[in-house]
PDB file of C-alpha atoms in Angstrom:
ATOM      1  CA  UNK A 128       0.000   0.000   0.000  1.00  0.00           C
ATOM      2  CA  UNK A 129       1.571   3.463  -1.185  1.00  0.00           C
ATOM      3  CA  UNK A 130       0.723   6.471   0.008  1.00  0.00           C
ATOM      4  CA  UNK A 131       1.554  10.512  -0.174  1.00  0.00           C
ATOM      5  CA  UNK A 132       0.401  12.593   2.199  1.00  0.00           C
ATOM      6  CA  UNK A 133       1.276  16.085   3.703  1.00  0.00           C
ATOM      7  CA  UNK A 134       4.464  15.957   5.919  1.00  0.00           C
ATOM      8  CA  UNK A 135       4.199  17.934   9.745  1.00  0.00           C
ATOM      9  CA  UNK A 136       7.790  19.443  10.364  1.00  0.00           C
ATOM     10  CA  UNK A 137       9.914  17.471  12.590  1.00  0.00           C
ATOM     11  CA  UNK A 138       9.977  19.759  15.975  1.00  0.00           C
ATOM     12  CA  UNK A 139      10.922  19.657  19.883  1.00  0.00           C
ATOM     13  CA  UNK A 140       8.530  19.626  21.990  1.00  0.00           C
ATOM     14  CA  UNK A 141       9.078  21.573  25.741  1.00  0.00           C
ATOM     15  CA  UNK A 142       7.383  20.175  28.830  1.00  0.00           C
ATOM     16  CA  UNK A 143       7.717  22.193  32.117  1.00  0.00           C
ATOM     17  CA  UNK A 144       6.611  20.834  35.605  1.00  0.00           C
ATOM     18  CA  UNK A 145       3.678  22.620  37.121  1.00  0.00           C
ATOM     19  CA  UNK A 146       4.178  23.653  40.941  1.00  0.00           C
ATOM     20  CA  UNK A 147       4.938  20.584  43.131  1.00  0.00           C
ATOM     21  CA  UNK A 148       4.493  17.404  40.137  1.00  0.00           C
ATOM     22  CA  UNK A 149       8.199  17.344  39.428  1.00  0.00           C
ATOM     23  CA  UNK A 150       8.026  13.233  40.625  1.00  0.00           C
ATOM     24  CA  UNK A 151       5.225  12.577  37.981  1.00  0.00           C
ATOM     25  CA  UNK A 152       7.248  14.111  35.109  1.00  0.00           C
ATOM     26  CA  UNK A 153      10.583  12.733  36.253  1.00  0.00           C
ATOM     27  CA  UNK A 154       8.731   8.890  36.234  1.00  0.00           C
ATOM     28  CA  UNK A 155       7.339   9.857  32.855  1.00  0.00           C
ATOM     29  CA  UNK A 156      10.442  10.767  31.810  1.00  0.00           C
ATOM     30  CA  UNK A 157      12.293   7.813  33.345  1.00  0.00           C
ATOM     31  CA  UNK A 158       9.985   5.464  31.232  1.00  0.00           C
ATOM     32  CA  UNK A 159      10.331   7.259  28.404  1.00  0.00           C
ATOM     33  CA  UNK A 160      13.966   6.892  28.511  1.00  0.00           C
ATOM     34  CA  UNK A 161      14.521   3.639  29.138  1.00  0.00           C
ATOM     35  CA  UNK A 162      11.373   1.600  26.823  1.00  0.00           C
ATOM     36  CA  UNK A 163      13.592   2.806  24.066  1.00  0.00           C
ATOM     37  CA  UNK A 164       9.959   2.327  21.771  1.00  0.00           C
ATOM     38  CA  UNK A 165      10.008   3.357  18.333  1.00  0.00           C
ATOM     39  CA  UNK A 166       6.355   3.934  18.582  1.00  0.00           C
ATOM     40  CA  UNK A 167       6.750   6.327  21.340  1.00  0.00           C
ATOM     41  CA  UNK A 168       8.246  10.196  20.587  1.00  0.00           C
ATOM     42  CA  UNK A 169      11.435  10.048  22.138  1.00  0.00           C
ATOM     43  CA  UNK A 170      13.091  12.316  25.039  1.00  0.00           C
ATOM     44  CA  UNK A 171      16.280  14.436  24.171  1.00  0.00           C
ATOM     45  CA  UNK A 172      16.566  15.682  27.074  1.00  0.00           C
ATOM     46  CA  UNK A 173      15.806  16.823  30.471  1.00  0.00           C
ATOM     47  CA  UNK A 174      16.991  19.665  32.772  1.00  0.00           C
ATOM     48  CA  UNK A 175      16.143  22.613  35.156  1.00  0.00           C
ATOM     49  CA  UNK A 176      15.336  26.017  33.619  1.00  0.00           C
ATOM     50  CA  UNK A 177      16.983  29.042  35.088  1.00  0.00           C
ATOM     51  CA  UNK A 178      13.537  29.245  37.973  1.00  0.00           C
ATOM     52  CA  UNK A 179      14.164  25.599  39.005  1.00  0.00           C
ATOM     53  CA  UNK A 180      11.517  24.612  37.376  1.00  0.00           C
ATOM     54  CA  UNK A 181      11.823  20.790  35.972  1.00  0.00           C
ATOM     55  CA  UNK A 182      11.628  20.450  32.387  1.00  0.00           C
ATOM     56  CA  UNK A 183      11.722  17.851  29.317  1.00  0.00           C
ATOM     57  CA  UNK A 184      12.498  18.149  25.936  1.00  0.00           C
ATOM     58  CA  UNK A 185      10.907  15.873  23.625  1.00  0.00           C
ATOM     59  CA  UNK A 186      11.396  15.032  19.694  1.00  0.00           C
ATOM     60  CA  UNK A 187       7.918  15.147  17.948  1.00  0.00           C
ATOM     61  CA  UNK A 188       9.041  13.479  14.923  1.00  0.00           C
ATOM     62  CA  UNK A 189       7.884  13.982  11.116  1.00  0.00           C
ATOM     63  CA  UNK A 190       4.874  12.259  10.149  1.00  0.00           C
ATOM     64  CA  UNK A 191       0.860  12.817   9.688  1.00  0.00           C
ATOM     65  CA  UNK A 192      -2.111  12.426  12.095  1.00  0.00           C
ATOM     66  CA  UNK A 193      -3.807   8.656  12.279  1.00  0.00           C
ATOM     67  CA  UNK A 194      -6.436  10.176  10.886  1.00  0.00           C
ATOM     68  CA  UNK A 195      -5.685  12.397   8.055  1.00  0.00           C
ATOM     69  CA  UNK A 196      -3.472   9.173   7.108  1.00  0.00           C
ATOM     70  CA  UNK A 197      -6.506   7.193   7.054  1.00  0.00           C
ATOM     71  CA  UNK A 198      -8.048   9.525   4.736  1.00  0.00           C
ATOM     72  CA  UNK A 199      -5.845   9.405   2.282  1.00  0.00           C
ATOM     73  CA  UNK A 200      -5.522   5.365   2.633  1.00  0.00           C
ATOM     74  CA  UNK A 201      -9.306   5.464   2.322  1.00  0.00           C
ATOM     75  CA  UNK A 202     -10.243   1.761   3.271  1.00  0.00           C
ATOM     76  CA  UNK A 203      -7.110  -0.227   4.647  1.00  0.00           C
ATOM     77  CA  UNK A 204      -6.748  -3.616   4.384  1.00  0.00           C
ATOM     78  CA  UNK A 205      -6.588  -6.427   7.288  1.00  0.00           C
ATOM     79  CA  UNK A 206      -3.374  -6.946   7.142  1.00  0.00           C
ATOM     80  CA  UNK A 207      -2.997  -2.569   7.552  1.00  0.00           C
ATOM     81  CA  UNK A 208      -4.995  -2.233   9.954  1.00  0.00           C
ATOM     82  CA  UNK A 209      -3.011  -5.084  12.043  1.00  0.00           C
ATOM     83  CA  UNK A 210       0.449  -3.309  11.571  1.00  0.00           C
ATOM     84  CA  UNK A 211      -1.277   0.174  12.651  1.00  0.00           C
ATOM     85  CA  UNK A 212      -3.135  -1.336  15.905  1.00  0.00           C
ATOM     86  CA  UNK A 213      -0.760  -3.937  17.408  1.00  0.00           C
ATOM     87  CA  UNK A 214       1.860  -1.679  18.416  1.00  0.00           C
ATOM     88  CA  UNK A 215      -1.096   0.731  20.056  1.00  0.00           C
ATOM     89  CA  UNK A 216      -2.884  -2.023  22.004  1.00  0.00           C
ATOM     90  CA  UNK A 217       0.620  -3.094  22.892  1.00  0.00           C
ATOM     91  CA  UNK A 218       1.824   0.369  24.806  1.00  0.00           C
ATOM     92  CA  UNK A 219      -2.350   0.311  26.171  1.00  0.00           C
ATOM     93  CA  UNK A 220      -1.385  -3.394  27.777  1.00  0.00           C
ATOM     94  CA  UNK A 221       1.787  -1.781  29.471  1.00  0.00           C
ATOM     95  CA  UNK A 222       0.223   1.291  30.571  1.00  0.00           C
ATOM     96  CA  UNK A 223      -2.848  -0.297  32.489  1.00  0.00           C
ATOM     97  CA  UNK A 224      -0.864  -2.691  34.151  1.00  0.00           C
ATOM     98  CA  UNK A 225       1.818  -0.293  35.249  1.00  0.00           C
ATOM     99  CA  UNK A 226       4.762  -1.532  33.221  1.00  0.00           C
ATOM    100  CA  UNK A 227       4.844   2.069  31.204  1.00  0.00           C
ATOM    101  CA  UNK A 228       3.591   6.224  32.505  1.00  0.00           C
ATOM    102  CA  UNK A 229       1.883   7.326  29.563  1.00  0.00           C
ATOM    103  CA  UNK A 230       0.598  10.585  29.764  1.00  0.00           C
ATOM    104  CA  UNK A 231      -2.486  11.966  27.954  1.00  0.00           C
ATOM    105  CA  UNK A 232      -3.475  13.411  24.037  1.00  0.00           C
ATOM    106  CA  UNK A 233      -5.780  13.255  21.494  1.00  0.00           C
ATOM    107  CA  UNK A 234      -6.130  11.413  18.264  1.00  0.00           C
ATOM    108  CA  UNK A 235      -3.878  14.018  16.982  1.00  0.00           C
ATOM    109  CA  UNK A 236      -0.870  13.175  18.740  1.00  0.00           C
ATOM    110  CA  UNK A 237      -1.288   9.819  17.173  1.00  0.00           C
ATOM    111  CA  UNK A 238       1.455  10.085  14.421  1.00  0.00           C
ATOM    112  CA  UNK A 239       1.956   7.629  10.929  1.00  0.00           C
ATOM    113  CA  UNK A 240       5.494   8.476  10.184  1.00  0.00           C
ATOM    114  CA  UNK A 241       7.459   7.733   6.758  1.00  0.00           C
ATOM    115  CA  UNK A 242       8.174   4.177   7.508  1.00  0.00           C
ATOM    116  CA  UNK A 243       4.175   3.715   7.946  1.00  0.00           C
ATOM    117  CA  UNK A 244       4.824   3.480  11.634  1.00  0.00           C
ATOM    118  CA  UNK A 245       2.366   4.709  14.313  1.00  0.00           C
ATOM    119  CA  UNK A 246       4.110   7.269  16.654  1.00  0.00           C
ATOM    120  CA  UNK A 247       2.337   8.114  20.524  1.00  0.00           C
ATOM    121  CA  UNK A 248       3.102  11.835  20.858  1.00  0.00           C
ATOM    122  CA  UNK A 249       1.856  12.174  24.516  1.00  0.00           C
ATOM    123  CA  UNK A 250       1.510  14.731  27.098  1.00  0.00           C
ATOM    124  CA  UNK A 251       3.072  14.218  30.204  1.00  0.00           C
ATOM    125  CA  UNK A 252       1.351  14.374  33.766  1.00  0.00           C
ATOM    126  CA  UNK A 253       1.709  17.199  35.501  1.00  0.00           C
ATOM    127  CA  UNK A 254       3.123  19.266  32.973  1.00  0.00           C
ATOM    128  CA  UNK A 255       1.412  23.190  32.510  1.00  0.00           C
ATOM    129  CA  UNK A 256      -1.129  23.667  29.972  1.00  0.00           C
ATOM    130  CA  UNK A 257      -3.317  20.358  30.499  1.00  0.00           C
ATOM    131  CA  UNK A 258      -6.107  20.529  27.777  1.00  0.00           C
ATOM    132  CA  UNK A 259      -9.182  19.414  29.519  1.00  0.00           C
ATOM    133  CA  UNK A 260     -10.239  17.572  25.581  1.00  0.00           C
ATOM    134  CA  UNK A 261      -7.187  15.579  26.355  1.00  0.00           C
ATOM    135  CA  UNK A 262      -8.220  11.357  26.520  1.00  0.00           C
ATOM    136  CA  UNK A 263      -5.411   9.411  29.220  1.00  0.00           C
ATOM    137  CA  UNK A 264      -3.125   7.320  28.169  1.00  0.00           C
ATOM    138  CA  UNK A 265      -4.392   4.127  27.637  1.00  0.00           C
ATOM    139  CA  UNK A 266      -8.116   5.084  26.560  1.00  0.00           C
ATOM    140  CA  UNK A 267      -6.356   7.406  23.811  1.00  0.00           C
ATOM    141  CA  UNK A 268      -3.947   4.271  22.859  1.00  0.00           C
ATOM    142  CA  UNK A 269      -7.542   2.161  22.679  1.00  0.00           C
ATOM    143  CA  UNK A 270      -9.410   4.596  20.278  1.00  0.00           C
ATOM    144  CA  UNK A 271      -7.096   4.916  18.419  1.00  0.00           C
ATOM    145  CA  UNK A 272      -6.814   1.774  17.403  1.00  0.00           C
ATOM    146  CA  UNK A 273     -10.729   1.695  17.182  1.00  0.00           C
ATOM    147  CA  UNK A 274     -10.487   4.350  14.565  1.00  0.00           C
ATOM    148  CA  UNK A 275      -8.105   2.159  12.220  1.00  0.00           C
ATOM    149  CA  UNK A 276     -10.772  -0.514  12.419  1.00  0.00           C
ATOM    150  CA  UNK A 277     -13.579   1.462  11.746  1.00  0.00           C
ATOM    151  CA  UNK A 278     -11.850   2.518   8.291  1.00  0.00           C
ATOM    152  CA  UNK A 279     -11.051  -1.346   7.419  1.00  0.00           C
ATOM    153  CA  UNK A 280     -13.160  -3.659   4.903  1.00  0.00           C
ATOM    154  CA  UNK A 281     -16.540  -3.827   6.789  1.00  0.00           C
ATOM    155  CA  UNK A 282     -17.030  -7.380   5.486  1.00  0.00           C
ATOM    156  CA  UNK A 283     -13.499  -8.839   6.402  1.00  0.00           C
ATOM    157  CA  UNK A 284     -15.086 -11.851   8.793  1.00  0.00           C
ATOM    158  CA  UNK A 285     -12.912 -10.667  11.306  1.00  0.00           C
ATOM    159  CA  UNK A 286     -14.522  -7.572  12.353  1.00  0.00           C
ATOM    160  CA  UNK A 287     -17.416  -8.514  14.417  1.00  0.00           C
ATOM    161  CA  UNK A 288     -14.832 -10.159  17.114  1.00  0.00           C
ATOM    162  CA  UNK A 289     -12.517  -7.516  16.819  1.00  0.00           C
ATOM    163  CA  UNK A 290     -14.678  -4.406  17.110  1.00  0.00           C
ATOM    164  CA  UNK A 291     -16.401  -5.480  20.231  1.00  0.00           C
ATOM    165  CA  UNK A 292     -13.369  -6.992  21.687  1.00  0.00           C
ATOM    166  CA  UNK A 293     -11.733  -3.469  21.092  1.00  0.00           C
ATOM    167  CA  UNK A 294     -14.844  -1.485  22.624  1.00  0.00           C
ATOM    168  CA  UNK A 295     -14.803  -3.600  25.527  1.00  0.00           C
ATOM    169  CA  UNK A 296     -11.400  -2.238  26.009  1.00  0.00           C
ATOM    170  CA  UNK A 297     -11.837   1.059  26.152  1.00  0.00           C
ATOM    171  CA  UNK A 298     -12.405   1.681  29.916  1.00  0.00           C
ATOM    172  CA  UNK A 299     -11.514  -2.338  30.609  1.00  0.00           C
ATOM    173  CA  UNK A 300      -8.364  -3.182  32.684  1.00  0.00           C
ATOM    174  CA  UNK A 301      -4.665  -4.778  31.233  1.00  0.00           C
ATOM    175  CA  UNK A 302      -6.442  -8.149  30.891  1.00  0.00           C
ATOM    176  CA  UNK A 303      -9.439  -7.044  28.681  1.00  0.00           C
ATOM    177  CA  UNK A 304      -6.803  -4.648  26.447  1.00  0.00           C
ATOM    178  CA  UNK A 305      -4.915  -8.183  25.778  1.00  0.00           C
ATOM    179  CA  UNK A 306      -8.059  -9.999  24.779  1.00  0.00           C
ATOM    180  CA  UNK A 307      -8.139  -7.106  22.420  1.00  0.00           C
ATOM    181  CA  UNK A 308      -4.651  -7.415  21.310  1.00  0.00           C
ATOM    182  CA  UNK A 309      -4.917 -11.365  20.674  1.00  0.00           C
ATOM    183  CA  UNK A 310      -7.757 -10.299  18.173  1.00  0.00           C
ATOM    184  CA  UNK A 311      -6.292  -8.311  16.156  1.00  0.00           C
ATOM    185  CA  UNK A 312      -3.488 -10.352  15.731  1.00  0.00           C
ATOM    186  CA  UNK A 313      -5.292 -13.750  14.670  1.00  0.00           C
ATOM    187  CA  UNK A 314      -7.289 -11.496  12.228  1.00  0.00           C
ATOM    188  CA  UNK A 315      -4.187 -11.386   9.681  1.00  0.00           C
ATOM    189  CA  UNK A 316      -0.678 -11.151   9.150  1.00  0.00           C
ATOM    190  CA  UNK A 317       0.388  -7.437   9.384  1.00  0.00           C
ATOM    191  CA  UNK A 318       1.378  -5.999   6.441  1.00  0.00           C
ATOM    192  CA  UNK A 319       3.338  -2.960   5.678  1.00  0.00           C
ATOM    193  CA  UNK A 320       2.710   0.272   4.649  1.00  0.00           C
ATOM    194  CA  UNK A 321       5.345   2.017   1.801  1.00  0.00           C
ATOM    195  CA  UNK A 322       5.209   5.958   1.914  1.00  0.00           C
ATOM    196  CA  UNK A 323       5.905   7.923  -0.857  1.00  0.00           C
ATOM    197  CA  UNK A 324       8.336  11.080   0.448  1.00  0.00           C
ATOM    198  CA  UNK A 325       5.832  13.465   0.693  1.00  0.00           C
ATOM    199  CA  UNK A 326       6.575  17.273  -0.569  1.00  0.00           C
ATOM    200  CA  UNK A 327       7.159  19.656   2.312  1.00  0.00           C
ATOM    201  CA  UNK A 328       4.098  21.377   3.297  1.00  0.00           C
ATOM    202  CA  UNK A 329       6.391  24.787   4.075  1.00  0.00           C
ATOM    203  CA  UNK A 330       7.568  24.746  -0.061  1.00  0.00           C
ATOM    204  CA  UNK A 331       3.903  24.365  -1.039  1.00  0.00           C
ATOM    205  CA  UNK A 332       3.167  27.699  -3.005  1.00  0.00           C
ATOM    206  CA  UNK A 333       6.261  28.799  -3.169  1.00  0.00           C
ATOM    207  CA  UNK A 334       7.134  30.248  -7.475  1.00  0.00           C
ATOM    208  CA  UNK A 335       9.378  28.081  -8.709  1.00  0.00           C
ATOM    209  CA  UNK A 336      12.541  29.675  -9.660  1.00  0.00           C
ATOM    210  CA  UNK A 337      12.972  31.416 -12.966  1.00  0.00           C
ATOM    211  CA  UNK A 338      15.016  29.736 -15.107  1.00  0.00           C
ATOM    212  CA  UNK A 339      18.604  31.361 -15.968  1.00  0.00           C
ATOM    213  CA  UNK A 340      18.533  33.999 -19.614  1.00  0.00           C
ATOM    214  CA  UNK A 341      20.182  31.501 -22.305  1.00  0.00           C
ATOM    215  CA  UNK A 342      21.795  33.858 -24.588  1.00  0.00           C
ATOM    216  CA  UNK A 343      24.292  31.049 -26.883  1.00  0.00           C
ATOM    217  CA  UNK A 344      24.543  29.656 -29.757  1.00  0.00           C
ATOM    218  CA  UNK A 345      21.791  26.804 -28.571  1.00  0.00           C
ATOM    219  CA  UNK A 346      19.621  29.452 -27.810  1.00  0.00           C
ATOM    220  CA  UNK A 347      19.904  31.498 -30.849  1.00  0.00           C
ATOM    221  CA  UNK A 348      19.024  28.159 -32.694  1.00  0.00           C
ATOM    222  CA  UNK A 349      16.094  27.286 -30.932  1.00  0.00           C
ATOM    223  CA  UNK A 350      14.606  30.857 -31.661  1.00  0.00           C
ATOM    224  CA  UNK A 351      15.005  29.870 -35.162  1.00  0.00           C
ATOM    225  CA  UNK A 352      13.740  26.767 -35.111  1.00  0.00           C
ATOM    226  CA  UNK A 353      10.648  27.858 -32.687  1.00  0.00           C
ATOM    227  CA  UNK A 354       9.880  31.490 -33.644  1.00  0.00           C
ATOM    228  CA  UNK A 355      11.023  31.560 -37.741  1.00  0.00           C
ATOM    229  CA  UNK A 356      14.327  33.204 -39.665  1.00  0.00           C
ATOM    230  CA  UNK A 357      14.017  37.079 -39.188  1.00  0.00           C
ATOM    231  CA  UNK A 358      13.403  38.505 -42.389  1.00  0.00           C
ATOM    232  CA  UNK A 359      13.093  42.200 -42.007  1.00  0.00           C
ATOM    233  CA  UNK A 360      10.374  45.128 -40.387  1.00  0.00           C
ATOM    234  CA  UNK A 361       9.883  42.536 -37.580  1.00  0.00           C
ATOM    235  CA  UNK A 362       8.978  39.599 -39.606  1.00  0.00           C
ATOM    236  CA  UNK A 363      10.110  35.601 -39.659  1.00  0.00           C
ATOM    237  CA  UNK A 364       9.735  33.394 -42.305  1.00  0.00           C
ATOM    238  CA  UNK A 365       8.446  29.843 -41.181  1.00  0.00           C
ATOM    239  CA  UNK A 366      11.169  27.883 -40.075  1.00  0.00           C
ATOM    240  CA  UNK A 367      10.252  25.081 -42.278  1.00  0.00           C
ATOM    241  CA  UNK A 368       9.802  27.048 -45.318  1.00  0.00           C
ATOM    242  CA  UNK A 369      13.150  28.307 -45.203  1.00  0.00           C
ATOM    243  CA  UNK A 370      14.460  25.292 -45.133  1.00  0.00           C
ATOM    244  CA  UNK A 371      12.783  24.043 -48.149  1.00  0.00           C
ATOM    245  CA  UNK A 372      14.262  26.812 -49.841  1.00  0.00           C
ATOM    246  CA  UNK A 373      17.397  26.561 -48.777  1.00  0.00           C
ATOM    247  CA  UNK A 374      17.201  22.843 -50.018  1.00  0.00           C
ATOM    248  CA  UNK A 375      15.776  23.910 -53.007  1.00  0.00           C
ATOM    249  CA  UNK A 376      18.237  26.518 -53.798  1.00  0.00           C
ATOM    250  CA  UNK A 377      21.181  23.982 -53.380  1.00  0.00           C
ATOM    251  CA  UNK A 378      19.783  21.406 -55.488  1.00  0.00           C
ATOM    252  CA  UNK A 379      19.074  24.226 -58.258  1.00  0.00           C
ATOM    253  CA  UNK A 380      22.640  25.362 -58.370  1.00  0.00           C
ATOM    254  CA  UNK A 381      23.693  21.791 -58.243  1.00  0.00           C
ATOM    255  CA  UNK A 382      21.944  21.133 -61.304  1.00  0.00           C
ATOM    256  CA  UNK A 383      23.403  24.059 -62.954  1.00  0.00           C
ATOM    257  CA  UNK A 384      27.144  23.358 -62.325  1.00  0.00           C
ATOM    258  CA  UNK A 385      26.894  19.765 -63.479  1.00  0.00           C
ATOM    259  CA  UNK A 386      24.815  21.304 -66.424  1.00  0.00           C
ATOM    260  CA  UNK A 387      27.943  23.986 -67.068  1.00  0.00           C
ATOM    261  CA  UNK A 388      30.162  21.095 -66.733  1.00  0.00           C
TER     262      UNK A 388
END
């Protein structure tokens, strides 16, 4: 499956500890640093700012929102919709039963990046600016993998089992999110996704460059060819005409020196 969709610009991300919640973002943090996921946004790094406030710096990478990916896939198959859920229902199963802090976010912090991947680009706890729209961890994780399955083939056989197994999961504990998860993989194999490299969104619009004044010989000859011979108060003869006559011409004087001959 091949797709080309708008790119988001690769970008860090600052989170800054609200007063007294520096020991939730330092065990988010401490996670986040050592699951070493691929389908999480990674931390760079993680410091005090100049008021002693606790802050992390995290890598939101390239890629395009579940959704708007979806859109352009229009209906995935199975096999898709296995290689975008798994790893989701995965990092649900390890949130709910401890293993993982995930913060919070919404389905657009849910990232398909060039390799087709699915990227979590969550909020930590008690960072400043928590949007009250904001889903928690796990829930967000859940949906989101509703949301693929909702865009799959409606009469794969599979989907019955799968879409209430995944709705019971929403607000269900570690236990029901792996009854989920052992769905969705006996529906198919996953299969991957192949992206073409989509153009930057910041170059869209932008006038191409005007090309550079030719002013040789090549140039001179293309006029000729494309525009006609000049031939006087602003006129050109037909490019093709002259060369008839110039053919003609040669092949009359030909004649006339083998003639004088």
């Amino acid at each position: 499956m091949r797709l080309s969709v708008v790119q988001m610009v690769t970008d860090h991300v600052r989170w800054v500890a609200s007063d007294d919640t520096d020991d939730q973002l330092l065990a988010w943090a401490a996670d986040r640093a050592s699951a070493g996921c691929r389908h999480l946004a990674p931390l760079v790094a993680i410091g005090r700012l100049p008021d002693g406030r606790l802050a992390v710096d995290v890598l939101r990478p390239a890629g395009t929102p579940l959704t708007t990916a979806l859109d352009t896939l229009g209906t995935p198959t199975t096999g898709v919709a296995v290689t975008l859920s798994v790893p989701l229902l995965e990092l649900a199963v390890a949130e709910r039963s401890g293993a993982l802090s995930i913060g919070t976010g919404g389905l657009d912090d849910v990232l398909v990046d060039d390799a087709g991947a699915v990227v979590l680009c969550d909020r930590p706890p008690g960072r400043e600016g928590a949007r009250g729209t904001d889903q928690d961890g796990a829930r967000l994780l859940v949906l989101a993998a509703r949301v693929v399955w909702e865009r799959a083939d409606p009469s794969d056989p599979a989907r019955p089992l799968v879409d209430s197994a995944i709705a019971a999961a929403l607000d269900g504990d570690a236990e029901v999110i792996r009854v989920a998860l052992s769905h969705v993989r006996a529906a198919a194999a996953p299969r991957p996704i192949r992206w073409d490299p989509p153009a930057h969104d910041l170059l869209l619009g932008v006038p191409p460059e005007p090309p550079a004044a030719d002013t040789g010989i090549l140039a001179i000859a293309r006029g000729v060819v494309v525009q006609g011979v000049p031939w006087g108060g602003g006129r050109r003869l037909p490019f093709r005409s002259a060369l008839v006559g110039v053919v003609v011409s040669v092949g009359v004087g030909a004649a006339a020196v083998f003639a004088l001959g």
